[in-house]
Tab-separated table of C-alpha atoms and ligand atoms in Angstrom:
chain	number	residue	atom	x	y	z
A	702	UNK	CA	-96.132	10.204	1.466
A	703	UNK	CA	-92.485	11.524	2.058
A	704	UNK	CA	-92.008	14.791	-0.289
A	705	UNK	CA	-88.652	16.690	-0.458
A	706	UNK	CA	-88.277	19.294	1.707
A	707	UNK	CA	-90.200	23.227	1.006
A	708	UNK	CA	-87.794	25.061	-0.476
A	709	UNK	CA	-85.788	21.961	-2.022
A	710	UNK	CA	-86.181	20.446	-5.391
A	711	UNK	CA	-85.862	17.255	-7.597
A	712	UNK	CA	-83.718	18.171	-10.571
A	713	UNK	CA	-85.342	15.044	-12.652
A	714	UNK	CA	-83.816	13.298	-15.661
A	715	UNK	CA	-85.659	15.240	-18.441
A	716	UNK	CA	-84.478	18.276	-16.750
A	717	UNK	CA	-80.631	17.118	-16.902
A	718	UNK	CA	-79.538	18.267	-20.193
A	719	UNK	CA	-80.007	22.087	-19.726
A	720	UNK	CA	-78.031	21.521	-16.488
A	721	UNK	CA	-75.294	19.692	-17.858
A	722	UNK	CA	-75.613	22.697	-21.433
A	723	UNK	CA	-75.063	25.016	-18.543
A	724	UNK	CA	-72.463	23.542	-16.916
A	725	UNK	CA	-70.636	23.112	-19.968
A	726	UNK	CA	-71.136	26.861	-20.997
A	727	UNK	CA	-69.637	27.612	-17.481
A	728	UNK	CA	-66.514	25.232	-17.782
A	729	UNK	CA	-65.735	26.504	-21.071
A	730	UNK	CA	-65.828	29.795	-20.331
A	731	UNK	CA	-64.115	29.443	-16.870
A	732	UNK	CA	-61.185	27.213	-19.049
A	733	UNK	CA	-60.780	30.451	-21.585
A	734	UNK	CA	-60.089	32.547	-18.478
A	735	UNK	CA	-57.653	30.245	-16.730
A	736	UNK	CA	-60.264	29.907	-13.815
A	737	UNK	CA	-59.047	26.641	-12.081
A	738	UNK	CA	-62.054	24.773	-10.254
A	739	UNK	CA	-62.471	24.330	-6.704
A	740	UNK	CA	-64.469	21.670	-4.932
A	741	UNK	CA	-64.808	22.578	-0.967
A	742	UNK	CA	-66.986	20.953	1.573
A	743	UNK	CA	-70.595	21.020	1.792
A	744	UNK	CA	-70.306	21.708	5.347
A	745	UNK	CA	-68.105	24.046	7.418
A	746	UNK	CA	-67.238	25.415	10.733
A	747	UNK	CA	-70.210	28.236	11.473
A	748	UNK	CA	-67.701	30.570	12.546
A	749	UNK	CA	-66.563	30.712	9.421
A	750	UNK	CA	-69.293	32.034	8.159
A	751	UNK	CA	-70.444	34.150	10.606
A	752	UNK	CA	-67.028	35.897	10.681
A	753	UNK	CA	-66.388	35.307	6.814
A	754	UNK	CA	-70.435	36.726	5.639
A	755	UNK	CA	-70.814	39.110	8.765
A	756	UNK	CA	-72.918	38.553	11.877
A	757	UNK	CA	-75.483	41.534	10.266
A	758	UNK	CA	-76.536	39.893	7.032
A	759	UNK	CA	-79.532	38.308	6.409
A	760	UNK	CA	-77.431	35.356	5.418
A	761	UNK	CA	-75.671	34.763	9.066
A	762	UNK	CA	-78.600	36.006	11.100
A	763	UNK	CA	-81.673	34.557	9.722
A	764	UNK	CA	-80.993	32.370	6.352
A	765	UNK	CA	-77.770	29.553	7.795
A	766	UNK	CA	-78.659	25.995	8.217
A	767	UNK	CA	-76.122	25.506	11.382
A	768	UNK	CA	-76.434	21.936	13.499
A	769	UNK	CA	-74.360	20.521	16.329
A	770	UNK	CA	-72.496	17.279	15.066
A	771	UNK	CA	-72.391	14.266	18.233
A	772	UNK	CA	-69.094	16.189	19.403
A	773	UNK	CA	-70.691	19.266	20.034
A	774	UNK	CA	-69.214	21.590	17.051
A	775	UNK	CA	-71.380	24.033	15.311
A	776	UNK	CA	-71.810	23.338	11.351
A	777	UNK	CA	-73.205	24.968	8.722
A	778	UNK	CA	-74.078	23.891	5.346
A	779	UNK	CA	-72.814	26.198	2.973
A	780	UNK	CA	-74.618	29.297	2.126
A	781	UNK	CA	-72.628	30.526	-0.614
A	782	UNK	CA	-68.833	29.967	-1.530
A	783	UNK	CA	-66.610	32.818	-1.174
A	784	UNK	CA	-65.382	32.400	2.639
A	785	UNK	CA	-64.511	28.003	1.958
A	786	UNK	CA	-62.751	29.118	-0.889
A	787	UNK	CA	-60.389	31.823	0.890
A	788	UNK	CA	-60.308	29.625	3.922
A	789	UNK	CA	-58.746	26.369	1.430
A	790	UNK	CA	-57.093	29.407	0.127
A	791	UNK	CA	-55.450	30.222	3.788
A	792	UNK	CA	-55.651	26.205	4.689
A	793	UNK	CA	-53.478	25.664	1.556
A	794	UNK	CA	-50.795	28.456	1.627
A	795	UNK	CA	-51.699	29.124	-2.360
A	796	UNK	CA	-50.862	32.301	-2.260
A	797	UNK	CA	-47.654	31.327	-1.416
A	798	UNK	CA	-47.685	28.919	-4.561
A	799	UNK	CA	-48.669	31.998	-6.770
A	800	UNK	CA	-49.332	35.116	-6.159
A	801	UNK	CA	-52.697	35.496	-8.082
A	802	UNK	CA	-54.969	32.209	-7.963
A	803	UNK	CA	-58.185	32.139	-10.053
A	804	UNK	CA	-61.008	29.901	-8.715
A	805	UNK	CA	-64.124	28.709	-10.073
A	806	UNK	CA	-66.748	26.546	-8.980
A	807	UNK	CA	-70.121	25.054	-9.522
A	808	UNK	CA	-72.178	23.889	-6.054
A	809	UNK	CA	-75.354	23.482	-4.161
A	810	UNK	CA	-75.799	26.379	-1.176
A	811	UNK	CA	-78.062	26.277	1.612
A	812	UNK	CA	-80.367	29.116	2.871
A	813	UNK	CA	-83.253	29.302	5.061
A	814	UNK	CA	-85.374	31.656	2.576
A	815	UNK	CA	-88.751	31.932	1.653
A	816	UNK	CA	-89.216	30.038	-1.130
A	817	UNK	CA	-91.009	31.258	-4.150
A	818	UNK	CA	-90.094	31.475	-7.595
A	819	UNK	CA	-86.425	31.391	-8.833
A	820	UNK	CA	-85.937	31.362	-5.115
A	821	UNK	CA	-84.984	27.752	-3.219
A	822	UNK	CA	-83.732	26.737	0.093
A	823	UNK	CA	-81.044	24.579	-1.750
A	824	UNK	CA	-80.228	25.962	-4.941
A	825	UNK	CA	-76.881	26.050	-7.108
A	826	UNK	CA	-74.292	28.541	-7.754
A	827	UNK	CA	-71.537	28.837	-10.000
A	828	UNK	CA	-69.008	31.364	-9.330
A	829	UNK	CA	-65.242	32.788	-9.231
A	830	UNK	CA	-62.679	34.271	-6.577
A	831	UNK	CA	-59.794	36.016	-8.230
A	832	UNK	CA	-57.235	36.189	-5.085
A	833	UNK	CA	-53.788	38.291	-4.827
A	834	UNK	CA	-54.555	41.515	-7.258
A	835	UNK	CA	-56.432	44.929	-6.433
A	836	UNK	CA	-55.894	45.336	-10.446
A	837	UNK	CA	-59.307	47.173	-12.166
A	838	UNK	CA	-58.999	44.936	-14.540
A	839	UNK	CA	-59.435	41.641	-12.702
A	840	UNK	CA	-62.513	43.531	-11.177
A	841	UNK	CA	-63.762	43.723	-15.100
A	842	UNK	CA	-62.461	40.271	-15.618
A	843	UNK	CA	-65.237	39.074	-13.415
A	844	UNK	CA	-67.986	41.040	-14.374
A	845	UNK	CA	-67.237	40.406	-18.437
A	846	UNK	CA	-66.630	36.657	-17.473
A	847	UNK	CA	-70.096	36.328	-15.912
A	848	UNK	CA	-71.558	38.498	-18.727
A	849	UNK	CA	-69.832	36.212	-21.399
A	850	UNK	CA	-71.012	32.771	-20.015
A	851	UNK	CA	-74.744	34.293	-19.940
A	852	UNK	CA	-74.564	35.684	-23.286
A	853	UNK	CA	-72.876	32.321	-23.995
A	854	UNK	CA	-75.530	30.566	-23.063
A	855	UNK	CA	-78.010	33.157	-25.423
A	856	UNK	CA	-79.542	35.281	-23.271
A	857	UNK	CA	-81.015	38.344	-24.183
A	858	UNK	CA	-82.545	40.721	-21.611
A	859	UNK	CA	-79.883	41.635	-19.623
A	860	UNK	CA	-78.770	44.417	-17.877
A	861	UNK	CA	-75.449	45.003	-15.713
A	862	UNK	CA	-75.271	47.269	-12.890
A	863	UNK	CA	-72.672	48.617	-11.243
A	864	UNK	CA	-71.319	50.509	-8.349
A	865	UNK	CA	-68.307	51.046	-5.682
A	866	UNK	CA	-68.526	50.884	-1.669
A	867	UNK	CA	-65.191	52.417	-1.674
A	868	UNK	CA	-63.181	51.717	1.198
A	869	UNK	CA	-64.148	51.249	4.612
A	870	UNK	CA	-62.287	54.458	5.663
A	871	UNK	CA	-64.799	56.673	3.451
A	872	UNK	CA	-67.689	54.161	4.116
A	873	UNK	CA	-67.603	54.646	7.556
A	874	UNK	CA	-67.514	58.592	6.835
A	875	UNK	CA	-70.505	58.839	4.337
A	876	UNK	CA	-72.220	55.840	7.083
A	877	UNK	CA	-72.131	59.002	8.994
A	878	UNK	CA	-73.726	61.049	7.147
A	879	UNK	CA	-76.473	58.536	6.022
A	880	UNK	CA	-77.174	58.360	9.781
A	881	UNK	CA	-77.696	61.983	9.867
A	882	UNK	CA	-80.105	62.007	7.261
A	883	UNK	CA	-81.969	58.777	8.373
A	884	UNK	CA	-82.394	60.303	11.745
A	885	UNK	CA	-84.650	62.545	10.652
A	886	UNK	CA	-86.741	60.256	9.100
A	887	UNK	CA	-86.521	57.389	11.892
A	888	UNK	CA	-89.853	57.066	12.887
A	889	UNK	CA	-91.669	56.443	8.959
A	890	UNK	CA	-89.078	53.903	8.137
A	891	UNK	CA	-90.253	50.293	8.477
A	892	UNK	CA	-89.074	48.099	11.200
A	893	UNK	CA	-86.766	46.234	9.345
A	894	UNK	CA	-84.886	49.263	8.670
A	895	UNK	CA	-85.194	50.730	11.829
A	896	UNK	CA	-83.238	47.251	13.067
A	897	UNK	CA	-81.222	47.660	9.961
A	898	UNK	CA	-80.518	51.215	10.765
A	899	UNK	CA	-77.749	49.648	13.914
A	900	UNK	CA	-76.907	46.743	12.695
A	901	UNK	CA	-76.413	47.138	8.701
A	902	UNK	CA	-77.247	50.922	7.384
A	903	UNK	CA	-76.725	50.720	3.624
A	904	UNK	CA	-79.146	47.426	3.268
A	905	UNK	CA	-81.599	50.380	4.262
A	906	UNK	CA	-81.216	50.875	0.366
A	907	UNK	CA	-82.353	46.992	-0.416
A	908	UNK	CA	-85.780	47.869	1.251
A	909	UNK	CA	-88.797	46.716	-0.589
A	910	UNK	CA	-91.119	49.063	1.605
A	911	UNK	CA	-92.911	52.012	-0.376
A	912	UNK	CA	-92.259	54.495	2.382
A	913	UNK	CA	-88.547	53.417	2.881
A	914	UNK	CA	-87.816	53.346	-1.122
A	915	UNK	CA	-89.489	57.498	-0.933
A	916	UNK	CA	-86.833	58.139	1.901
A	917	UNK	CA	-84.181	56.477	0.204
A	918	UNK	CA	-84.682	58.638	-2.744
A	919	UNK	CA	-83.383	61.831	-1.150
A	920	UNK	CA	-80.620	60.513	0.898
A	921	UNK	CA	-76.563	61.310	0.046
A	922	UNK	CA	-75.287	58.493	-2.416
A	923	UNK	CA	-71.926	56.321	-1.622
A	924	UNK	CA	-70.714	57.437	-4.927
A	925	UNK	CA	-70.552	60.881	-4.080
A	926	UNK	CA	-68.669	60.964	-1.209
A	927	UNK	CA	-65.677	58.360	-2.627
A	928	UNK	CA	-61.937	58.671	-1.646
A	929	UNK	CA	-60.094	59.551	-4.570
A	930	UNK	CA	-58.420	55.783	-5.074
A	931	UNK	CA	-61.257	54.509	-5.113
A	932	UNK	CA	-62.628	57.074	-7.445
A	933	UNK	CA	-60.000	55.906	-9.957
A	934	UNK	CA	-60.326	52.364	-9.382
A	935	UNK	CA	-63.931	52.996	-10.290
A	936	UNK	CA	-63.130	54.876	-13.479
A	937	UNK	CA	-60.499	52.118	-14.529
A	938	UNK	CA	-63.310	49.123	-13.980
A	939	UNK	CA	-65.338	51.259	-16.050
A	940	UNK	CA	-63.293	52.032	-19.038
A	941	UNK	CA	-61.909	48.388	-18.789
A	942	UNK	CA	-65.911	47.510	-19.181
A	943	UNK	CA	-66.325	50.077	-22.132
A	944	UNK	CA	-63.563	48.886	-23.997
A	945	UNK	CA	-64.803	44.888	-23.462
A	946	UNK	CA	-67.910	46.052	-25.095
A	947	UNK	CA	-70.556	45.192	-22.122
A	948	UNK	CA	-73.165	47.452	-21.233
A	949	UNK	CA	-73.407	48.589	-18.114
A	950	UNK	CA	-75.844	51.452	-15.967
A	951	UNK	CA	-74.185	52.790	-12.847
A	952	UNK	CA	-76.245	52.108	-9.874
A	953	UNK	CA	-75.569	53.987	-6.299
A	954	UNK	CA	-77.781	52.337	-4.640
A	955	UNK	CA	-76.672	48.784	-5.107
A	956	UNK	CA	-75.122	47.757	-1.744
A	957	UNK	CA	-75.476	44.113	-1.990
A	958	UNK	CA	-75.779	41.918	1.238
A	959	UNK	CA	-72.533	41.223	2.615
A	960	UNK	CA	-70.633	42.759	4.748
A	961	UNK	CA	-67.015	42.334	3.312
A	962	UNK	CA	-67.451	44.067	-0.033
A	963	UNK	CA	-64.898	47.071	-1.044
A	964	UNK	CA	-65.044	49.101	-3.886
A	965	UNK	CA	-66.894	47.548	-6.581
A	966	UNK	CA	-69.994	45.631	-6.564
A	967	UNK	CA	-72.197	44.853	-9.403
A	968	UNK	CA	-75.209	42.442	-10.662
A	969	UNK	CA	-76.791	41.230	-13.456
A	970	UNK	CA	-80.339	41.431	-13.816
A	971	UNK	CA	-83.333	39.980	-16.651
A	972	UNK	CA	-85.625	40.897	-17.374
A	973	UNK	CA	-87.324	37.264	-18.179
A	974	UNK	CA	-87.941	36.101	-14.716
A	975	UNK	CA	-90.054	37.593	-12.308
A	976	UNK	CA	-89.535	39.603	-8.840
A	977	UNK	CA	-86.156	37.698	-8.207
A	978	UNK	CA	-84.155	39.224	-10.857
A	979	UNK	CA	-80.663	38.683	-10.437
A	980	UNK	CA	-79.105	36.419	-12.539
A	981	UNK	CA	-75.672	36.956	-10.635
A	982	UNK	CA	-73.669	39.492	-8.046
A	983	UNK	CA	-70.694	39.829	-6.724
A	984	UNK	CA	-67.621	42.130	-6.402
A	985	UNK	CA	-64.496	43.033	-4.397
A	986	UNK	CA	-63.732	42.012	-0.887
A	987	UNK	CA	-60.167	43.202	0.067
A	988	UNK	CA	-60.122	42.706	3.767
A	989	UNK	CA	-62.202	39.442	3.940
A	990	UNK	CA	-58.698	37.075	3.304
A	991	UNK	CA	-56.818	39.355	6.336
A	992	UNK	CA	-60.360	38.823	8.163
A	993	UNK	CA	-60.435	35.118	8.085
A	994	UNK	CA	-56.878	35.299	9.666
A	995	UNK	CA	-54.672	34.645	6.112
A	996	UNK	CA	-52.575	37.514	4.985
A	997	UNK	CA	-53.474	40.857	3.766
A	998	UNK	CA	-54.577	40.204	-0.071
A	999	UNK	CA	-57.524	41.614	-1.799
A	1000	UNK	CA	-59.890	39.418	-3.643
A	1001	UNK	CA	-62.576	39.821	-6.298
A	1002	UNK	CA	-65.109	37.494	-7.075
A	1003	UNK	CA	-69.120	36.982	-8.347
A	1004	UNK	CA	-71.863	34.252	-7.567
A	1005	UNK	CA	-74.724	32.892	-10.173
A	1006	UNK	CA	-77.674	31.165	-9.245
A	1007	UNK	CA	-78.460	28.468	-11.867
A	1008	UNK	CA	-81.935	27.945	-11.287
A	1009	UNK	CA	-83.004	31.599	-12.371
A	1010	UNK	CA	-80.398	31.166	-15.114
A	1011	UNK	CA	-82.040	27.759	-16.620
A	1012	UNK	CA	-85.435	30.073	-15.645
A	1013	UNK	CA	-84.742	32.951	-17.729
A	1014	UNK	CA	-83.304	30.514	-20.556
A	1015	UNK	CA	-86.654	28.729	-20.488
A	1016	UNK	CA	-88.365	31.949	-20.560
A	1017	UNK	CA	-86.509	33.399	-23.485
A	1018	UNK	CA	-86.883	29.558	-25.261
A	1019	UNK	CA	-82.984	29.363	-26.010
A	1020	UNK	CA	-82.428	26.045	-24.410
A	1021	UNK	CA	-83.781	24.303	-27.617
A	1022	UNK	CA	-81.613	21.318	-27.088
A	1023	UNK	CA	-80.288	18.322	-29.547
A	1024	UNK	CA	-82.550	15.429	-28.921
A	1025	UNK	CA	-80.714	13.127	-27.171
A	1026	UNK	CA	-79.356	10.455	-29.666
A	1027	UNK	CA	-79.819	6.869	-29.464
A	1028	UNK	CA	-78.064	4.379	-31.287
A	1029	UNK	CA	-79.469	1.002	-31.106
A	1030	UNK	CA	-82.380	-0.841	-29.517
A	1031	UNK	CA	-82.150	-4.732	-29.623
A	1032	UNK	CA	-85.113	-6.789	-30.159
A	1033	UNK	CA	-85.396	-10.457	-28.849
A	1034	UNK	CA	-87.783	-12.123	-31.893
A	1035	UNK	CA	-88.842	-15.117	-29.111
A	1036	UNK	CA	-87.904	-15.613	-25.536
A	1037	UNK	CA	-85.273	-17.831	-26.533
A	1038	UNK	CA	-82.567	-14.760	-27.349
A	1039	UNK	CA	-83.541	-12.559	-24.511
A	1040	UNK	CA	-80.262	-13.911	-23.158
A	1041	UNK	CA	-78.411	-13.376	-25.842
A	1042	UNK	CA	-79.948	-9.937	-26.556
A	1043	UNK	CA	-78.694	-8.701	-23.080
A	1044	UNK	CA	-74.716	-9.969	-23.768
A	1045	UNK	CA	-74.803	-8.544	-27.216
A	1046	UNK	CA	-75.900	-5.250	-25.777
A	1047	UNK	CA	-73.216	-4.862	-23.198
A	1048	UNK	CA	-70.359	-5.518	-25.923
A	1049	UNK	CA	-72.000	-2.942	-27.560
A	1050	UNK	CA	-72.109	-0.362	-25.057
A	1051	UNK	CA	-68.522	-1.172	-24.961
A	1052	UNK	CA	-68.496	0.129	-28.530
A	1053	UNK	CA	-69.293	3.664	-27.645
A	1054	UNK	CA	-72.645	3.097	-28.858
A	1055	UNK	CA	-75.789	3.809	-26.396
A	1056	UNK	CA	-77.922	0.482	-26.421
A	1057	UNK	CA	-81.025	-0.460	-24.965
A	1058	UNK	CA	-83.390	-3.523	-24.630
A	1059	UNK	CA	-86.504	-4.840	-23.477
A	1060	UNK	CA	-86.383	-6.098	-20.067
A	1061	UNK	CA	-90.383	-7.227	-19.915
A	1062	UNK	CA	-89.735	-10.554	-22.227
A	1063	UNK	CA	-92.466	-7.851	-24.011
A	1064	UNK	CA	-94.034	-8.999	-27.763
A	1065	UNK	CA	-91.641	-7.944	-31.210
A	1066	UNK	CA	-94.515	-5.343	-31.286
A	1067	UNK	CA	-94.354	-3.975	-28.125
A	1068	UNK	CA	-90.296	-3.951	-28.821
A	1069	UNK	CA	-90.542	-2.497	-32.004
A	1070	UNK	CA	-93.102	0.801	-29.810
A	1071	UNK	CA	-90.123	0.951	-27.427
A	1072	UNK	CA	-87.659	1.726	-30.272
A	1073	UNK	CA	-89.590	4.248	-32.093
A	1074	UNK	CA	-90.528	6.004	-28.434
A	1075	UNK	CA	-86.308	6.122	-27.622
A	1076	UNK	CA	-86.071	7.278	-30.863
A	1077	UNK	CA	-83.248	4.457	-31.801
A	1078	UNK	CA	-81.591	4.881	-34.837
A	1079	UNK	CA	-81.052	1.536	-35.624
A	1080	UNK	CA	-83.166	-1.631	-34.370
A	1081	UNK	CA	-81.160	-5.032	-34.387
A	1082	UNK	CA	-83.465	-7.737	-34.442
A	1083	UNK	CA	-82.136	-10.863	-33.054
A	1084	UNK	CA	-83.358	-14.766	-33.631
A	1085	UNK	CA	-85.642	-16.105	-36.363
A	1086	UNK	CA	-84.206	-17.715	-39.714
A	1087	UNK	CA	-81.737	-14.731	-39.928
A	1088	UNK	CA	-80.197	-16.174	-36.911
A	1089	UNK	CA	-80.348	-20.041	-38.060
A	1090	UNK	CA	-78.125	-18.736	-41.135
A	1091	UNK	CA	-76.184	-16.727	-39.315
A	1092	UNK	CA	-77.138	-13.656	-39.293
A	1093	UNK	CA	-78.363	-10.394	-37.900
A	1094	UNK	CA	-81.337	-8.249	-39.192
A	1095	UNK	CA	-80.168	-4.692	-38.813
A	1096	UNK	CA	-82.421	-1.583	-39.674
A	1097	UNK	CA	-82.745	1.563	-40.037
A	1098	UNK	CA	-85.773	3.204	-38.609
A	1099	UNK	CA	-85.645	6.875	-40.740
A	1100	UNK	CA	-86.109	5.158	-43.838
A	1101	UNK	CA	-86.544	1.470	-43.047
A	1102	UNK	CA	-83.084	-0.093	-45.078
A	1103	UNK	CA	-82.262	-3.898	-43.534
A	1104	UNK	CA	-78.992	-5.066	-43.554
A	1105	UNK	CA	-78.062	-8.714	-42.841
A	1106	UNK	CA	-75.153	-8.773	-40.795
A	1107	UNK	CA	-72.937	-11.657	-40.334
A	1108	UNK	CA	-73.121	-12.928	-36.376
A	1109	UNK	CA	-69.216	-12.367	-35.713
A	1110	UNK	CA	-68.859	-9.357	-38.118
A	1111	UNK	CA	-68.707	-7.005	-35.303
A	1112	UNK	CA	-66.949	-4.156	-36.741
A	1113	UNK	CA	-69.440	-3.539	-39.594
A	1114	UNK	CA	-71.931	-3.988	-37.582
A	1115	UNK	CA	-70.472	-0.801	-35.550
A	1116	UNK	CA	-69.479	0.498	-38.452
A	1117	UNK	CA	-72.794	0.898	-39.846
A	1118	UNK	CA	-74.246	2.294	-36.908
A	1119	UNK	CA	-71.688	4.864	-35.844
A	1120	UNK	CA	-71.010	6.335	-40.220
A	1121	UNK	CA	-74.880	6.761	-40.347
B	1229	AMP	P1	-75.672	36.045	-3.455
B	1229	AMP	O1	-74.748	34.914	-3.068
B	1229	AMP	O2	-76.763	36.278	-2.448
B	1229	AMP	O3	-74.956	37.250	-3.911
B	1229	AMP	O4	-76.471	35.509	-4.725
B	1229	AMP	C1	-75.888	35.344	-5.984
B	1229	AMP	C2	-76.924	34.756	-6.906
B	1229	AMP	O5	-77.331	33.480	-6.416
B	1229	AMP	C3	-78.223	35.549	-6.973
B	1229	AMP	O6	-78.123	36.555	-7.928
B	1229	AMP	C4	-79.212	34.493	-7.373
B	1229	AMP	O7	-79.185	34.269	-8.768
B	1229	AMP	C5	-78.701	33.264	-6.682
B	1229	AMP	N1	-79.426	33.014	-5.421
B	1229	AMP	C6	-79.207	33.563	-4.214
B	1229	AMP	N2	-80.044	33.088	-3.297
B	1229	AMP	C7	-80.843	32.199	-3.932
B	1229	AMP	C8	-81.918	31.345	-3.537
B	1229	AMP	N3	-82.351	31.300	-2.279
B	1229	AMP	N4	-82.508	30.566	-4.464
B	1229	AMP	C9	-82.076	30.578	-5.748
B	1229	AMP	N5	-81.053	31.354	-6.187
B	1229	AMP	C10	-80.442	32.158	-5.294
């Protein structure tokens, strides 16, 4: 048998309400914000990413699904969404359009991980680049916009974290430092930080190893070594935060993954799924549009993975959804009407109304099953002596009331069905 691919996963048609709740959450929210949504391509140039993410990141060196097409270019599905949307950014000239351009989007992203649970190979991200402003407050703006749409969406156990990288000027100076320290402890650090320790320092501080995490502990934080603008820019996010009413814990040792981030980064944990706990990240990247060879604007943005969202609503039992409403299910009495059954259904549908019918010439019985399992509101039955004079049976299945409608009489027929 054929199975979808490890890591990759059916999203079946039972599971397609949450998604679309979610989705709708995320729209409105984006909408109140003036996000406008982006669509880019699934696939890209590689170089993009690998200049766009960084070479060191687990992303470009380890995680990208990259293929040569049949005229030898190198592709890469995307892994995540920031570097299409600055390069349709560049591609576009919209900052010349206006000088600050909100995105959104909502897509599937591609990484070579190992899967486990709330992590895929393809999963799905929503997300938002503001582009053209170094403002503090559109660096709030993201965070309380990705707070909102979880809250939104009823979730509970929550916690934001938040920190700043500064700029790469004072990076590079406390990178120093860090080295200094780290030196001393080279030889007990795991292998992956030792590698880490040339290629990608402050990931050193993502380390899941017992002995690293002990190091870690002791060595000089980002935070305290900060250039002064940054320092402020920090203190601005923050107050902007304080006065939005979201709670927040400042965390100095969240890095995040990517290479391009300045000043502020931040997540969103639960505490309602398991080991991978973040609900969202993201933060400011103010050389990555100069990087990817567009002018010199500064960008903010965050990514959300949907699966651990829908995960952490399932744990928390919030996605209690409407049942899905059904109008009308058609019963055939005989064979004879099965015909007719199947026209009068489609000008139905063209009513507004959601219509279904048996397509197994199946017994009035077995009909009659198929209603109550669709939960139909209504059940039309069609033939018989009603027909001969006529007419339609209509009923009601919560409380069983007929109604004999007249063949032609279309529009109380509709009207029934749509008032009850
Ligand atoms: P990142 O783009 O790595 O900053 O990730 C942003 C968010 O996307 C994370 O907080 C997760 O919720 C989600 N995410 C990242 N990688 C995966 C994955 N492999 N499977 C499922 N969700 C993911």
């Amino acid at each position: 048998m054929i199975k979808a691919v490890t890591g990759t996963k059916d999203i079946l048609p039972e599971e397609i309400p949450n998604w679309k709740f979610l989705e709708k959450v995320v729209t409105s929210v984006f909408d109140n914000y003036n996000y406008k949504e982006i669509r880019t391509p699934i696939f890209e140039e590689t170089k993009l990413f690998a200049r766009g993410i960084g070479e060191s990141t687990d992303i470009v060196s380890k995680e990208m699904y990259t293929f040569t097409d049949r005229s030898n270019t190198s592709l890469t599905l995307k892994p995540e969404m920031t570097a299409s949307v600055v390069r349709a950014l560049i591609e576009h000239a919209l900052y010349k359009k206006q000088s600050l351009n909100k995105f959104y989007y909502i897509s599937p992203m591609f990484r070579q991980e190992r899967p486990q649970a709330g992590r895929l190979r393809q999963f799905h991200q929503f997300g938002a680049e503001a582009i053209g402003s170094n403002n503090p407050l559109l660096d709030a703006e993201i965070i309380i916009v990705a707070y909102t749409i979880l809250k939104k969406l009823g979730l509970k156990n929550l916690t934001v974290k938040i920190n700043s990288l500064g700029l790469p000027e004072s990076r590079e100076n406390y990178k120093k430092l860090l080295r200094e320290y780290l030196i001393k402890h080279f030889d007990k650090l795991s292998n992956e930080s030792k590698k880490r320790f040339q290629t990608n320092i402050l990931r050193i501080f993502d380390s899941k190893d017992e002995q690293d995490i002990m190091i870690m502990q002791n060595a000089p934080l980002l935070l305290e070594y900060l250039d002064n603008e940054s320092l402020e820019h920090f203190e601005k996010v923050k107050k902007a935060l304080v006065n939005a009413g979201i709670p927040f814990e400042i965390e100095p040792k969240l890095v995040r993954g990517l290479d391009y981030y300045t000043n502020t980064t931040f997540e969103i944990i639960s505490s309602s799924v398991g080991a991978q706990n973040a609900l969202c990240g993201g933060g400011r990247y103010n050389g990555l549009v100069k990087e990817l060879e567009g002018p010199d604007i500064p960008g903010v943005g965050f990514a959300a993975g949907m699966e651990r969202i829908l995960l952490a609503c399932e744990n928390e039992k919030i996605l209690s959804l409407e049942e899905d409403k059904f109008d009308l299910y058609i019963l055939a009495i005989d064979k004879d009407f099965v015909d007719i059954v199947f026209d009068l259904a489609i000008k139905l549908r063209n009513f507004d109304l959601k219509v279904e019918l048996d397509y197994f010439n199946r017994s009035l019985k077995a009909q009659l099953r198929e209603a109550n399992k669709l939960k139909a509101k209504f059940a039309l039955f069609v033939g018989g002596d009603e027909f001969k004079n006529g007419f339609y049976l209509l009923k009601k299945m919560s409380d069983g009331t007929q109604f004999n409608i007249p063949i032609s009489d279309w529009n109380k027929l509709v009207s029934i069905i749509k008032e009850s």
